[in-house]
Amino acid sequence: MERIRFGLIGAGRIARNRIAPGIHAATRATLYAAASRDLSRAESVRPERAYDSYDALLRDPNVDAVYVATHNGLHKELSIAALRAGKHVLCEKPLAMNARDCEEMLRAAESSGRLLAEAFMYRHHPQIARVRELVRSEAIGQVMAVEASFRFPLTNVDDVRMNAEWGGGALLDVGCYCVSASRLFLGDSPVGMTALAAYHPVKKVDTSLQGVLDYGSGRYAIISCGFDSGVHQKVVLCGTMGTIELSQPFKSWTGRPQITIRTGEREEVITLDAANTFQLEVDDLAQAILNGGTPLVDAGDALRNMEVLDRLGATASRRAENERGAEKERGV
């Protein structure tokens, strides 16, 4: 069976523990190369070739596609470099730090004739397809609200996710999942939104954000994300005839996620087997490359997600600035 030769760019904790094993487990891909500024880290993920620079990996003619697994601040630069080097790209979420950068990446993909996909691993779990089918069949009637939350404690202020210049903050790190889930079931174009956020006093990144997306006709998405509380993830779809609840919507590669459907007095629980979502997202891009198809989460989808994230972030920031201005006027 033909396999796509992947190069892994970045060898941090998630790359070593999840992404590299996912590529090794893939049926249509192989981990041919890895690059890290620390050569020993690149070697630790067991590629055929290890490099101590990203450029060296991109110059390797045997690399068909790259997985960009660096912090957010390098996504655009490295993805565009890879596309110009003739490589297909699977880039960690969020695809970029803002919609403007996403658009630049899309243009690079179009001009290179290569595929660009966002590594939103949760989208590849079979539970998501199952829930989408339940929604299409109107198992709970018309979806009127989506409640999506993803939170965990981040206490290390030196973590890259606390660096504003590198695209840090809770909204881009975990809020992107909540927005993605909301768009899946309510659509791409909310007519309005509001948001509240708390910001780190020194790092100036959002440590939590709560938002409401207004889809019109009484339909809303309520999102909650943060670095400031215990581990929590949940998606609830509220329909005119019932509800669907996902117990592990995002961190779904472990355990056995459950879908709970409630209509009237009836409750049905669907338990799914564990699935290696990292393997599935790699095989998805490999399959698209080999068959001339489209990845499940293509760059256009990533751009639409980022447009909503941009609006939420700007709304929360303006509100915080207005509150600071009001406090200053009151002499607080």
Coordinates of C-alpha atoms in Angstrom, one line a residue:
M1 CA 0.0 0.0 0.0
E2 CA 1.3 3.4 -1.0
R3 CA 2.2 5.6 2.0
I4 CA 2.8 9.4 2.3
R5 CA 6.1 10.2 3.8
F6 CA 5.5 12.8 6.6
G7 CA 8.0 15.1 8.2
L8 CA 7.2 16.3 11.7
I9 CA 8.3 19.9 12.5
G10 CA 8.6 20.4 16.2
A11 CA 9.1 17.7 18.9
G12 CA 7.4 19.1 22.0
R13 CA 5.4 17.1 24.5
I14 CA 2.3 16.7 22.4
A15 CA 4.4 15.8 19.3
R16 CA 6.3 13.2 21.2
N17 CA 3.4 11.7 23.1
R18 CA 0.6 11.9 20.6
I19 CA 1.4 13.1 17.1
A20 CA 4.4 11.0 16.3
P21 CA 2.8 7.8 17.7
G22 CA -0.3 8.7 15.6
I23 CA 1.8 8.9 12.4
H24 CA 3.6 5.7 13.2
A25 CA 0.1 4.0 13.6
A26 CA -1.2 5.4 10.3
T27 CA -2.1 3.0 7.5
R28 CA -1.4 5.5 4.7
A29 CA 1.5 7.4 6.1
T30 CA 4.9 6.9 7.6
L31 CA 7.1 9.1 9.8
Y32 CA 10.0 9.6 7.4
A33 CA 11.6 12.7 9.1
A34 CA 11.5 14.9 12.1
A35 CA 13.1 18.2 12.9
S36 CA 13.7 20.0 16.2
R37 CA 16.3 22.6 17.3
D38 CA 17.2 19.9 19.8
L39 CA 18.4 17.0 17.6
S40 CA 17.9 14.5 20.4
R41 CA 14.2 15.4 20.5
A42 CA 13.9 14.8 16.8
E43 CA 15.6 11.5 17.2
S44 CA 13.3 10.5 20.1
V45 CA 10.2 10.2 17.9
R46 CA 11.9 7.5 15.8
P47 CA 11.9 8.9 12.3
E48 CA 14.0 7.5 9.5
R49 CA 15.8 10.9 9.3
A50 CA 16.3 13.4 12.0
Y51 CA 17.3 17.1 11.5
D52 CA 18.3 19.9 13.8
S53 CA 16.7 22.6 11.7
Y54 CA 13.3 23.0 10.1
D55 CA 14.8 24.2 6.8
A56 CA 16.9 21.0 6.4
L57 CA 13.7 18.9 6.7
L58 CA 11.9 21.1 4.1
R59 CA 14.8 20.7 1.7
D60 CA 14.6 16.9 1.9
P61 CA 13.0 15.8 -1.5
N62 CA 11.7 12.6 0.1
V63 CA 9.3 14.4 2.4
D64 CA 5.8 14.5 0.8
A65 CA 3.9 16.2 3.6
V66 CA 4.7 18.0 6.9
Y67 CA 2.9 18.1 10.2
V68 CA 3.6 21.5 11.8
A69 CA 3.5 21.0 15.6
T70 CA 5.1 24.2 16.8
H71 CA 3.6 27.0 18.9
N72 CA 1.0 29.1 17.1
G73 CA 3.4 31.9 16.3
L74 CA 5.3 29.8 13.8
H75 CA 2.3 28.2 12.1
K76 CA 2.1 30.7 9.2
E77 CA 5.8 31.0 8.5
L78 CA 6.5 27.2 8.5
S79 CA 3.4 26.2 6.6
I80 CA 4.0 28.7 3.8
A81 CA 7.7 27.6 3.7
A82 CA 6.6 24.0 3.4
L83 CA 4.0 24.7 0.7
R84 CA 6.6 26.6 -1.3
A85 CA 8.9 23.7 -0.9
G86 CA 6.3 21.5 -2.6
K87 CA 5.0 19.8 0.6
H88 CA 1.4 19.2 1.7
V89 CA 0.7 20.6 5.1
L90 CA -1.2 19.4 8.2
C91 CA -0.8 22.2 10.7
E92 CA -1.8 22.2 14.4
K93 CA -4.9 24.1 15.4
P94 CA -5.4 27.0 15.3
L95 CA -4.1 27.2 11.7
A96 CA -2.8 30.7 12.3
M97 CA -3.0 33.6 14.8
N98 CA -5.7 35.5 12.9
A99 CA -7.8 35.4 9.8
R100 CA -5.5 37.6 7.8
D101 CA -2.6 35.1 8.3
C102 CA -5.0 32.3 7.3
E103 CA -5.8 34.0 4.1
E104 CA -2.1 34.3 3.3
M105 CA -1.6 30.6 3.9
L106 CA -4.6 29.8 1.7
R107 CA -3.1 31.8 -1.1
A108 CA 0.2 29.9 -0.7
A109 CA -1.6 26.6 -0.8
E110 CA -3.5 27.5 -4.0
S111 CA -0.4 28.8 -5.8
S112 CA 1.6 25.7 -4.8
G113 CA -1.0 23.2 -5.8
R114 CA -0.6 21.5 -2.4
L115 CA -3.2 20.6 0.3
L116 CA -3.3 22.6 3.5
A117 CA -5.3 21.1 6.4
E118 CA -5.9 22.1 10.1
A119 CA -5.1 19.4 12.6
F120 CA -8.3 19.5 14.6
M121 CA -8.0 15.9 15.8
Y122 CA -11.4 15.9 17.6
R123 CA -13.2 16.2 14.3
H124 CA -12.0 12.8 13.2
H125 CA -13.5 10.8 16.1
P126 CA -16.4 8.7 14.9
Q127 CA -18.6 10.3 17.6
I128 CA -18.7 13.6 15.7
A129 CA -20.0 12.0 12.5
R130 CA -22.5 10.1 14.6
V131 CA -23.8 13.3 16.2
R132 CA -23.9 15.1 12.9
E133 CA -26.1 12.3 11.5
L134 CA -28.4 12.5 14.5
V135 CA -28.8 16.2 13.9
R136 CA -29.4 15.7 10.2
S137 CA -32.1 13.2 11.0
E138 CA -33.7 15.6 13.4
A139 CA -33.4 13.2 16.3
I140 CA -33.8 16.2 18.7
G141 CA -35.7 18.4 16.3
Q142 CA -34.1 21.7 15.3
V143 CA -31.0 22.7 17.2
M144 CA -31.6 25.9 19.0
A145 CA -28.5 26.1 21.2
V146 CA -25.0 24.7 21.5
E147 CA -23.2 24.8 24.8
A148 CA -19.5 24.1 24.4
S149 CA -16.8 24.3 27.1
F150 CA -13.2 23.4 27.4
R151 CA -11.1 24.3 30.4
F152 CA -8.0 23.2 32.3
P153 CA -5.5 24.7 34.8
L154 CA -2.4 26.3 33.4
T155 CA -0.2 27.6 36.2
N156 CA 3.1 27.9 34.5
V157 CA 3.4 31.5 33.4
D158 CA 6.4 30.7 31.2
D159 CA 4.3 28.2 29.1
V160 CA 4.3 29.2 25.4
R161 CA 0.5 29.4 25.6
M162 CA 1.0 32.4 27.9
N163 CA 3.0 34.3 25.3
A164 CA 0.9 36.9 23.5
E165 CA 3.4 37.3 20.6
W166 CA 3.2 33.6 19.9
G167 CA -0.5 33.5 19.8
G168 CA -1.2 32.5 23.4
G169 CA -4.4 32.7 25.3
A170 CA -7.3 30.5 26.2
L171 CA -9.4 31.5 23.2
L172 CA -6.9 30.3 20.6
D173 CA -5.8 27.3 22.6
V174 CA -9.1 25.7 23.7
G175 CA -11.8 28.2 22.7
C176 CA -11.1 27.3 19.1
Y177 CA -12.6 23.8 19.8
C178 CA -15.8 25.4 21.2
V179 CA -16.2 27.7 18.2
S180 CA -15.6 24.8 15.8
A181 CA -18.2 22.7 17.5
S182 CA -20.7 25.6 17.5
R183 CA -20.2 26.1 13.7
L184 CA -20.6 22.4 13.0
F185 CA -24.2 22.4 14.3
L186 CA -25.3 26.1 13.9
G187 CA -23.4 27.3 10.8
D188 CA -20.5 29.6 9.9
S189 CA -22.1 33.0 10.1
P190 CA -23.4 34.2 13.5
V191 CA -25.2 37.6 13.1
G192 CA -23.8 38.9 16.3
M193 CA -21.9 38.1 19.4
T194 CA -20.7 39.2 22.8
A195 CA -17.8 38.1 24.9
L196 CA -16.2 38.6 28.3
A197 CA -12.6 37.7 29.1
A198 CA -10.1 37.8 32.0
Y199 CA -6.5 38.7 31.2
H200 CA -3.3 37.9 32.9
P201 CA -2.0 41.2 34.4
V202 CA 1.6 40.7 33.1
K203 CA 1.4 38.3 30.2
K204 CA -1.6 40.2 28.7
V205 CA -3.2 37.0 27.3
D206 CA -6.8 35.9 28.0
T207 CA -6.9 33.3 30.7
S208 CA -10.6 32.7 30.3
L209 CA -13.3 33.8 27.9
Q210 CA -17.1 33.4 27.9
G211 CA -19.0 34.2 24.7
V212 CA -22.4 34.1 23.1
L213 CA -22.8 33.7 19.3
D214 CA -26.2 34.9 18.0
Y215 CA -27.3 32.9 15.0
G216 CA -30.7 34.6 14.7
S217 CA -34.2 33.2 15.1
G218 CA -33.5 32.4 18.7
R219 CA -30.5 30.2 18.0
Y220 CA -27.4 30.6 20.1
A221 CA -24.0 29.1 20.9
I222 CA -22.6 29.6 24.4
I223 CA -18.9 29.0 24.7
S224 CA -16.7 28.9 27.8
C225 CA -12.9 28.3 27.7
G226 CA -10.1 28.9 30.2
F227 CA -6.8 28.2 31.8
D228 CA -8.2 29.0 35.3
S229 CA -10.2 26.0 36.4
G230 CA -10.2 22.2 36.7
V231 CA -10.2 20.0 33.6
H232 CA -13.6 20.3 32.0
Q233 CA -14.9 19.5 28.5
K234 CA -18.5 19.2 27.3
V235 CA -20.8 19.9 24.3
V236 CA -24.5 19.9 24.7
L237 CA -26.9 20.4 21.8
C238 CA -30.4 21.7 22.8
G239 CA -33.1 20.9 20.2
T240 CA -36.8 21.6 20.0
M241 CA -37.4 17.9 20.9
G242 CA -34.5 17.0 23.1
T243 CA -30.8 17.2 23.8
I244 CA -27.6 15.5 22.8
E245 CA -24.6 15.6 25.2
L246 CA -21.0 14.6 24.5
S247 CA -19.0 13.6 27.6
Q248 CA -15.6 13.8 25.8
P249 CA -16.1 15.9 22.7
F250 CA -12.5 17.2 22.4
K251 CA -10.0 15.1 24.3
S252 CA -11.5 12.1 22.8
W253 CA -8.5 9.9 22.1
T254 CA -8.7 8.3 25.5
G255 CA -11.3 6.3 27.3
R256 CA -14.7 5.5 25.8
P257 CA -16.6 8.7 24.9
Q258 CA -20.4 8.7 25.4
I259 CA -23.2 10.3 23.5
T260 CA -26.4 10.8 25.6
I261 CA -29.6 11.5 23.8
R262 CA -32.6 12.6 25.8
T263 CA -36.1 13.1 24.2
G264 CA -39.0 13.4 26.6
E265 CA -38.7 10.7 29.2
R266 CA -36.5 8.6 27.0
E267 CA -32.7 8.4 27.4
E268 CA -30.3 6.6 25.2
V269 CA -26.5 6.3 25.8
I270 CA -24.2 5.4 23.0
T271 CA -20.7 4.4 24.1
L272 CA -18.0 4.5 21.5
D273 CA -14.7 2.6 21.4
A274 CA -11.4 4.4 21.9
A275 CA -10.0 6.0 18.7
N276 CA -6.6 7.3 17.9
T277 CA -7.7 10.7 16.5
F278 CA -4.1 11.7 15.7
Q279 CA -3.8 8.6 13.5
L280 CA -7.1 9.4 11.9
E281 CA -6.2 13.0 11.0
V282 CA -2.9 11.9 9.4
D283 CA -4.6 9.2 7.4
D284 CA -7.3 11.6 6.3
L285 CA -4.7 14.0 4.7
A286 CA -2.7 11.1 3.3
Q287 CA -5.9 9.7 1.7
A288 CA -6.7 13.1 0.2
I289 CA -3.2 13.4 -1.3
L290 CA -3.3 9.9 -2.7
N291 CA -6.9 10.1 -4.1
G292 CA -7.0 13.8 -5.1
G293 CA -9.7 14.5 -2.4
T294 CA -10.3 17.2 0.2
P295 CA -9.2 16.9 3.8
L296 CA -12.0 16.8 6.4
V297 CA -10.8 20.1 8.0
D298 CA -9.5 22.0 5.0
A299 CA -8.0 25.5 5.1
G300 CA -11.3 27.1 4.1
D301 CA -12.9 25.6 7.2
A302 CA -9.9 26.8 9.3
L303 CA -10.4 30.4 8.0
R304 CA -14.1 30.4 8.8
N305 CA -13.3 29.3 12.3
M306 CA -10.6 32.0 12.7
E307 CA -12.9 34.7 11.5
V308 CA -15.3 33.9 14.4
L309 CA -12.3 33.7 16.9
D310 CA -11.1 37.1 15.7
R311 CA -14.5 38.7 16.3
L312 CA -14.8 37.1 19.8
G313 CA -11.3 38.2 20.8
A314 CA -11.8 41.7 19.5
T315 CA -15.2 42.0 21.3
A316 CA -13.8 40.8 24.6
S317 CA -10.8 43.1 24.3
R318 CA -13.0 46.2 23.5
R319 CA -15.2 45.5 26.5
A320 CA -12.2 45.1 28.8
E321 CA -10.8 48.4 27.5
N322 CA -14.1 50.2 28.0
E323 CA -14.3 48.9 31.6
R324 CA -10.7 50.0 32.3
G325 CA -11.5 53.5 30.9
A326 CA -14.7 53.7 33.0
E327 CA -12.7 52.7 36.1
K328 CA -10.1 55.3 35.4
E329 CA -12.7 58.0 35.1
R330 CA -14.1 56.9 38.5
G331 CA -10.6 57.1 39.9
V332 CA -10.5 53.4 40.7

